[in-house]
PDB file of C-alpha atoms in Angstrom:
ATOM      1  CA  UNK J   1    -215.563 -91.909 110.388  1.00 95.00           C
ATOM      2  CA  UNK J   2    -217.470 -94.505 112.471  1.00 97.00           C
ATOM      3  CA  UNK J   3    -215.330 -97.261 113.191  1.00 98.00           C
ATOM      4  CA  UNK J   4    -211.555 -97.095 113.433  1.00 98.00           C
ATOM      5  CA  UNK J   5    -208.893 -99.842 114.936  1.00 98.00           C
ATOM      6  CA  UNK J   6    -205.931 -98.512 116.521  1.00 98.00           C
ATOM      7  CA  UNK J   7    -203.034-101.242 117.130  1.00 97.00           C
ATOM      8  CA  UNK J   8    -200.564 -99.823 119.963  1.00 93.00           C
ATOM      9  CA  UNK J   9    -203.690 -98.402 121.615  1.00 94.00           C
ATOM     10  CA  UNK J  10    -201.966 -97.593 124.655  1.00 91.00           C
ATOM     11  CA  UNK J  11    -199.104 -96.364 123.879  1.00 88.00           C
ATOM     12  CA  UNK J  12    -198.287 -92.634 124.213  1.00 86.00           C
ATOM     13  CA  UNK J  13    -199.581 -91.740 120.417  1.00 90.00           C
ATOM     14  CA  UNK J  14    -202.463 -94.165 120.548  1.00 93.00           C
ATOM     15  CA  UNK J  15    -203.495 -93.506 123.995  1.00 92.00           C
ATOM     16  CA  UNK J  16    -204.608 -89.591 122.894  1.00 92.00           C
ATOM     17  CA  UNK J  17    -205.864 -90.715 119.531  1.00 96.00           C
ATOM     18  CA  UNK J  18    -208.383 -92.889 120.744  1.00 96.00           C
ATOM     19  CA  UNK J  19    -209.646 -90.226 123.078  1.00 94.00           C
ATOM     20  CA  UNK J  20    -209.897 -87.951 120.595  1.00 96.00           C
ATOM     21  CA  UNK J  21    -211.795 -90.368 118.444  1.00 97.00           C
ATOM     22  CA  UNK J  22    -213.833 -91.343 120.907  1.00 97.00           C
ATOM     23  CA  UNK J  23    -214.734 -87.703 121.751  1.00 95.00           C
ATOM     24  CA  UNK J  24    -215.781 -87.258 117.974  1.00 96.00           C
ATOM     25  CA  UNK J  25    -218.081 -89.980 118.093  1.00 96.00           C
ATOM     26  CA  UNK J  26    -216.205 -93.256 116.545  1.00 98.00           C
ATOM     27  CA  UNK J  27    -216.219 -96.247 117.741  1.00 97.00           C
ATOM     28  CA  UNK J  28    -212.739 -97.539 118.912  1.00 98.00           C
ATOM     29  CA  UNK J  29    -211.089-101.198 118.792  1.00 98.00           C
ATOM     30  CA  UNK J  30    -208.221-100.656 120.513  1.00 97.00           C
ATOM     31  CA  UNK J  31    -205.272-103.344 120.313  1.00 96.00           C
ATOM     32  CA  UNK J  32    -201.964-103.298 122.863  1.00 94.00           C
ATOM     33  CA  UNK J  33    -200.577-106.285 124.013  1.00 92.00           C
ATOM     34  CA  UNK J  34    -199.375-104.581 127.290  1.00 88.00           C
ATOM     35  CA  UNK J  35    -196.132-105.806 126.983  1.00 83.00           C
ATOM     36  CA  UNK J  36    -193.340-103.387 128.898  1.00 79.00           C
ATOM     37  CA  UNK J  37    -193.777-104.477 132.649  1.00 79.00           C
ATOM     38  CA  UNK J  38    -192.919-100.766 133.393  1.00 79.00           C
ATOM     39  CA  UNK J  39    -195.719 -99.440 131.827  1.00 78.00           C
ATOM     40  CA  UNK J  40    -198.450-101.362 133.292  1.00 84.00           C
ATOM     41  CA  UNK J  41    -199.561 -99.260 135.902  1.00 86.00           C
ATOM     42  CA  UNK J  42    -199.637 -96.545 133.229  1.00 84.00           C
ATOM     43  CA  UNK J  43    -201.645 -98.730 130.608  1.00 87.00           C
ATOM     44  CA  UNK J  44    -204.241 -99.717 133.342  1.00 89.00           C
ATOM     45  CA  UNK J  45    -204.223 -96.181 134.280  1.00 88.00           C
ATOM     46  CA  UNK J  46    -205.041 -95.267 130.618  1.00 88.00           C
ATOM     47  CA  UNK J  47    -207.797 -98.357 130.317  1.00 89.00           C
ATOM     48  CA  UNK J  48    -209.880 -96.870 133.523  1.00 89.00           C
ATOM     49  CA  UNK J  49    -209.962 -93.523 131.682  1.00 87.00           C
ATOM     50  CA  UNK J  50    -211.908 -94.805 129.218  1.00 87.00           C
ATOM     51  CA  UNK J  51    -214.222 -95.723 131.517  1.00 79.00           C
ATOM     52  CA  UNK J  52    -217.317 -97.549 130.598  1.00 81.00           C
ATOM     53  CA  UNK J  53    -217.564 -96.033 127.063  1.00 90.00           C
ATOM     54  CA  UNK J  54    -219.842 -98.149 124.860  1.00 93.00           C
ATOM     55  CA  UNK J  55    -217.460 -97.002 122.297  1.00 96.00           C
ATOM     56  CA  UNK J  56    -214.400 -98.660 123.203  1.00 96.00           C
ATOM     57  CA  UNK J  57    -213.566-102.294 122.515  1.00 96.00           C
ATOM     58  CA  UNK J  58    -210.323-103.450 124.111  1.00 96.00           C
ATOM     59  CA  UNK J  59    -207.826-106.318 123.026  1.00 96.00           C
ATOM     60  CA  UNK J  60    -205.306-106.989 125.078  1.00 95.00           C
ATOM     61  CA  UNK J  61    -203.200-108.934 122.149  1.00 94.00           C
ATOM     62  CA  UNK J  62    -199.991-109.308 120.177  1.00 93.00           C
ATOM     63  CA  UNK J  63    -201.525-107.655 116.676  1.00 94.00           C
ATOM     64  CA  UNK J  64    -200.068-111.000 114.966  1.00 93.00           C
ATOM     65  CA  UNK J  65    -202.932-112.991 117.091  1.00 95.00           C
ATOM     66  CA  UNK J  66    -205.500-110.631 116.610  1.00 96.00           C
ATOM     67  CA  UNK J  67    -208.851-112.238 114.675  1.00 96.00           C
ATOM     68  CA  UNK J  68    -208.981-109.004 112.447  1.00 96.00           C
ATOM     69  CA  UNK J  69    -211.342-111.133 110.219  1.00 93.00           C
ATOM     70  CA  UNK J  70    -213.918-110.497 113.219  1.00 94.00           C
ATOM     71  CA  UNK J  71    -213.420-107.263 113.603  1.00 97.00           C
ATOM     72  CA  UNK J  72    -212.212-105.265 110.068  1.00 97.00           C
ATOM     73  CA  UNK J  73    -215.688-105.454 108.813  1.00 95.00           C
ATOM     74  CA  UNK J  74    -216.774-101.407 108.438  1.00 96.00           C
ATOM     75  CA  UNK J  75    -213.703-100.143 109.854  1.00 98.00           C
ATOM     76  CA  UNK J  76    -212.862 -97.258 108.024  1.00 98.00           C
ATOM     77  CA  UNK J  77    -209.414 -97.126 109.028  1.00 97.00           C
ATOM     78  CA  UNK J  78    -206.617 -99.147 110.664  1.00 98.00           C
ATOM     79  CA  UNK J  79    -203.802 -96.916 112.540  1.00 98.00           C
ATOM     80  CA  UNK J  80    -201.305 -98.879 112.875  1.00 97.00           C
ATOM     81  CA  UNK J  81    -199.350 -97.601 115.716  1.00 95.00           C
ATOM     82  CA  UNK J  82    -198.055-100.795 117.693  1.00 90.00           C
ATOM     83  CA  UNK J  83    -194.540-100.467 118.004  1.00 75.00           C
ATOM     84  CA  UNK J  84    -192.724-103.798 118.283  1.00 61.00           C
ATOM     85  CA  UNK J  85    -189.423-102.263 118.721  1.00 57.00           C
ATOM     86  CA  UNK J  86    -188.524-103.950 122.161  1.00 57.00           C
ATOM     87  CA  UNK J  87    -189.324-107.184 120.176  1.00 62.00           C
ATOM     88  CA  UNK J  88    -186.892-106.520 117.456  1.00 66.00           C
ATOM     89  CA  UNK J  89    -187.237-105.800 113.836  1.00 76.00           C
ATOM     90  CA  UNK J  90    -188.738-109.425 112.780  1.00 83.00           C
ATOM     91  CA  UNK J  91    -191.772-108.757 115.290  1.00 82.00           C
ATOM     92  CA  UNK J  92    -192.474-105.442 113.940  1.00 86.00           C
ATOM     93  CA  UNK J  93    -192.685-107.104 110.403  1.00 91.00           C
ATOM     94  CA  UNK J  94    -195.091-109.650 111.224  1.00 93.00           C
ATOM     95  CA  UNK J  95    -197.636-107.383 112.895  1.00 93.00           C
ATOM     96  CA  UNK J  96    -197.024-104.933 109.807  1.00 95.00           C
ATOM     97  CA  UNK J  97    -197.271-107.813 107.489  1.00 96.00           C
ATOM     98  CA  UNK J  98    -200.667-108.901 109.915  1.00 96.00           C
ATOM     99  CA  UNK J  99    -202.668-105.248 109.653  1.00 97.00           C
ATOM    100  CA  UNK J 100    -201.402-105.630 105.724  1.00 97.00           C
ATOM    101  CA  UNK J 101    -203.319-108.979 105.155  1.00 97.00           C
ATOM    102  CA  UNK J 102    -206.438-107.780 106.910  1.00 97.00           C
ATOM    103  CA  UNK J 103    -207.113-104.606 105.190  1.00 97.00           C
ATOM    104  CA  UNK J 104    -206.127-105.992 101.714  1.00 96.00           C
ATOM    105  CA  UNK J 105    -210.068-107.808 100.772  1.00 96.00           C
ATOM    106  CA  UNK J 106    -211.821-104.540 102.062  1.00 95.00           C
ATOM    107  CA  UNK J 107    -208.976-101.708 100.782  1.00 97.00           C
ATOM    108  CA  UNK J 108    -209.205-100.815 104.413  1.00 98.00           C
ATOM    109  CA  UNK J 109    -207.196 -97.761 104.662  1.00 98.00           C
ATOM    110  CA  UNK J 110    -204.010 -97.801 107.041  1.00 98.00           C
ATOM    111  CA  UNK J 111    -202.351 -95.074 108.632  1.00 98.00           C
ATOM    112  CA  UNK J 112    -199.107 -95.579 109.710  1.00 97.00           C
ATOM    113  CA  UNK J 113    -197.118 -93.413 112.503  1.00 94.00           C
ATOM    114  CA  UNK J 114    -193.412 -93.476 111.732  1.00 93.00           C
ATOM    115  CA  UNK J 115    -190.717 -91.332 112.697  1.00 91.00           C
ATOM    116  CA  UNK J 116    -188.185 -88.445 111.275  1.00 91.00           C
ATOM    117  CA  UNK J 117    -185.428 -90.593 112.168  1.00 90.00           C
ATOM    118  CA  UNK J 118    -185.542 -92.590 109.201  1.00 93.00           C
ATOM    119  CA  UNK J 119    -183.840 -89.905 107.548  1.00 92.00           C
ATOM    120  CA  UNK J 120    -181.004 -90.345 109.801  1.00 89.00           C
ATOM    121  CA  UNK J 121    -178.698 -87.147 111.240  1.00 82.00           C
ATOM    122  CA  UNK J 122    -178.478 -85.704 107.707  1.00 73.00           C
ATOM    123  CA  UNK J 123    -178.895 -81.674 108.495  1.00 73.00           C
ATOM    124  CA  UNK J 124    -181.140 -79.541 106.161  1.00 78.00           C
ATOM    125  CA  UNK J 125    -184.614 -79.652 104.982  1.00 84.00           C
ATOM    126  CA  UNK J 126    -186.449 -82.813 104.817  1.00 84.00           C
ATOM    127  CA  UNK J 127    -189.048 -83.910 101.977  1.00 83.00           C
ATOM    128  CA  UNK J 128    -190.715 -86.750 100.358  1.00 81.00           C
ATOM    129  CA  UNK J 129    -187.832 -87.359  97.841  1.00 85.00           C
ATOM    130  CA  UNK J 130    -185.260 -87.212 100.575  1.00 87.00           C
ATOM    131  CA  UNK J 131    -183.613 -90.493 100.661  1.00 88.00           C
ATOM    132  CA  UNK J 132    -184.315 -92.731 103.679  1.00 89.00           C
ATOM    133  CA  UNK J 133    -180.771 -93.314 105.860  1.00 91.00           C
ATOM    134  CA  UNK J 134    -181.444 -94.215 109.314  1.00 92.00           C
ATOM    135  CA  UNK J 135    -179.077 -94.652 111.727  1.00 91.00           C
ATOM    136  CA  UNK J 136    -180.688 -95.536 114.604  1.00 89.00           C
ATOM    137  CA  UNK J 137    -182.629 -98.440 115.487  1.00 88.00           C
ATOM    138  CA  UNK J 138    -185.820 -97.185 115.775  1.00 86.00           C
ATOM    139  CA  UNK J 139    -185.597 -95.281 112.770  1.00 91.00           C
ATOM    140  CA  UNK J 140    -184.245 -98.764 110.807  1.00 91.00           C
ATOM    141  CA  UNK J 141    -187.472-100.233 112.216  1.00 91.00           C
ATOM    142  CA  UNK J 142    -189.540 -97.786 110.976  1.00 93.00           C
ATOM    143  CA  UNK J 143    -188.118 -97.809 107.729  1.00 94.00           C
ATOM    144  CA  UNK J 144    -188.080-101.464 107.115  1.00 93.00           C
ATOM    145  CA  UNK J 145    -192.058-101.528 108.190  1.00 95.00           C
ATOM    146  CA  UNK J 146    -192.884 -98.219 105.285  1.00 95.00           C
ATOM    147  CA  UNK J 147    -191.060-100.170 103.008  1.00 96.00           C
ATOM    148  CA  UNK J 148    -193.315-103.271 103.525  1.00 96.00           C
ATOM    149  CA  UNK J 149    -196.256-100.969 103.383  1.00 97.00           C
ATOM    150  CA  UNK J 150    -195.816 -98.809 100.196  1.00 97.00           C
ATOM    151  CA  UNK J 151    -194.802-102.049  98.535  1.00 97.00           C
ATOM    152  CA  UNK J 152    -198.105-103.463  99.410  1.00 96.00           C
ATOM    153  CA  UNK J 153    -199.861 -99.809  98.730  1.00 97.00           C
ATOM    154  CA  UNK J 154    -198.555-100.324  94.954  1.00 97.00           C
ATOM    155  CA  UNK J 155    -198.844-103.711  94.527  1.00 97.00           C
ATOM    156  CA  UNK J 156    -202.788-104.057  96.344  1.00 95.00           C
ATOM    157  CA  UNK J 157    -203.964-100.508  95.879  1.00 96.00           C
ATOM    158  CA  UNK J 158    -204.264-100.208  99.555  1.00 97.00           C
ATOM    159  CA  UNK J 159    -204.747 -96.536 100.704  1.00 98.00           C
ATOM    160  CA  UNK J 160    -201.947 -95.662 102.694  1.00 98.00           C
ATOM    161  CA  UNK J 161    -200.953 -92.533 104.333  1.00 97.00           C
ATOM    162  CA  UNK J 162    -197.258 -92.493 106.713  1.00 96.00           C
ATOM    163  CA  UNK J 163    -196.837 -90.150 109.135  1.00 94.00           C
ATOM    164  CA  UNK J 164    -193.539 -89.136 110.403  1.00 92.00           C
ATOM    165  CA  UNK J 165    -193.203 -87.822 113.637  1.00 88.00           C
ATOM    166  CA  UNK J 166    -190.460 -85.959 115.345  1.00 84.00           C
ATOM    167  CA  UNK J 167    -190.088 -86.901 119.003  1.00 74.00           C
ATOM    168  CA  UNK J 168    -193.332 -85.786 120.842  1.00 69.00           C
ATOM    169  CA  UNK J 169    -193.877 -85.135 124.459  1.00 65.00           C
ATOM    170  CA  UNK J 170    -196.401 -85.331 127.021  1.00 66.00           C
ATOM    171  CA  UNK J 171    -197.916 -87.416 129.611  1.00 65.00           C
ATOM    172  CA  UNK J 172    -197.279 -91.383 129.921  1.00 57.00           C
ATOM    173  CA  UNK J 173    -194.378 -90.826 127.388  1.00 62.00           C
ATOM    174  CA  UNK J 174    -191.536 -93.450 127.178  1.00 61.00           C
ATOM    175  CA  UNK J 175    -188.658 -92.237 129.724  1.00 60.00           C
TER     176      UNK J 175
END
């Protein structure tokens, strides 16, 4: 890989992954629109870690306003990890339905980070053909944006891969 974006670039999932790109080599656009008042210390915190890196191309921006026509070309991957959750479920759909329109001309492969809880509290082993049922409104978020994107997987033949992530831990996690 040589160029990936990363929306939600400084949030606790996005903060690590562009290090760890970054430490492989790729070069990093990295998209948060800094947001939660709370976390700005944090998020300038993260920025100065990344020091002066050549690599690293910051936009601080809603991923709804972001010009992705100047900046998709030879990305070979979007992860899509902005989480517009404090926004509500409408915002979370536009910047879905945004990364959607910008990799469709180019098949630009998305990766999505979603969560377990759009399985709900239903007890026993988990799989692909589990039906979703969330119950909690993060995990109704999260559904609502896969559905969006596997609909536009079929229908555009965009690659698509969704990961679904138990709760994680670690430093500059959400309280």
């Amino acid at each position: 890989m040589d160029k990936a974006i990363v929306t939600g670039a400084l949030g606790f999932i996005g903060y690590h992954l562009c290090h760890l790109l970054l430490n492989e080599g790729v070069e990093v656009i990295g998209i948060d629109a800094m947001i939660d008042p709370k976390r700005k210390a944090w998020q300038e915190e993260m920025l100065f870690s990344f020091g002066r890196n050549a690599q690293f191309h910051f936009m601080k921006e809603d991923v709804t306003d972001v010009p992705f026509s100047n900046i998709i070309e030879g990305a070979d991957c979007v992860f899509h990890l902005a989480n517009s959750g404090c926004c509500g479920i409408d915002a979370s759909l536009e910047a879905t339905k945004t990364v959607i329109e910008a990799c469709k001309p180019e098949k630009t492969p998305i990766v999505y980070a979603s969560t377990i809880e759009v399985f709900g509290n239903d007890s026993g082993p988990i799989s692909e053909a589990s039906p979703t049922n969330p119950k909690s409104p993060l995990g109704c978020l999260k559904a609502a944006d896969e559905k969006l994107l596997m609909n536009a997987s079929k229908q555009e033949h965009l690659p698509l891969v969704i990961v679904r992530l138990p709760t994680v831990y670690g430093p500059w996690q959400h309280e």
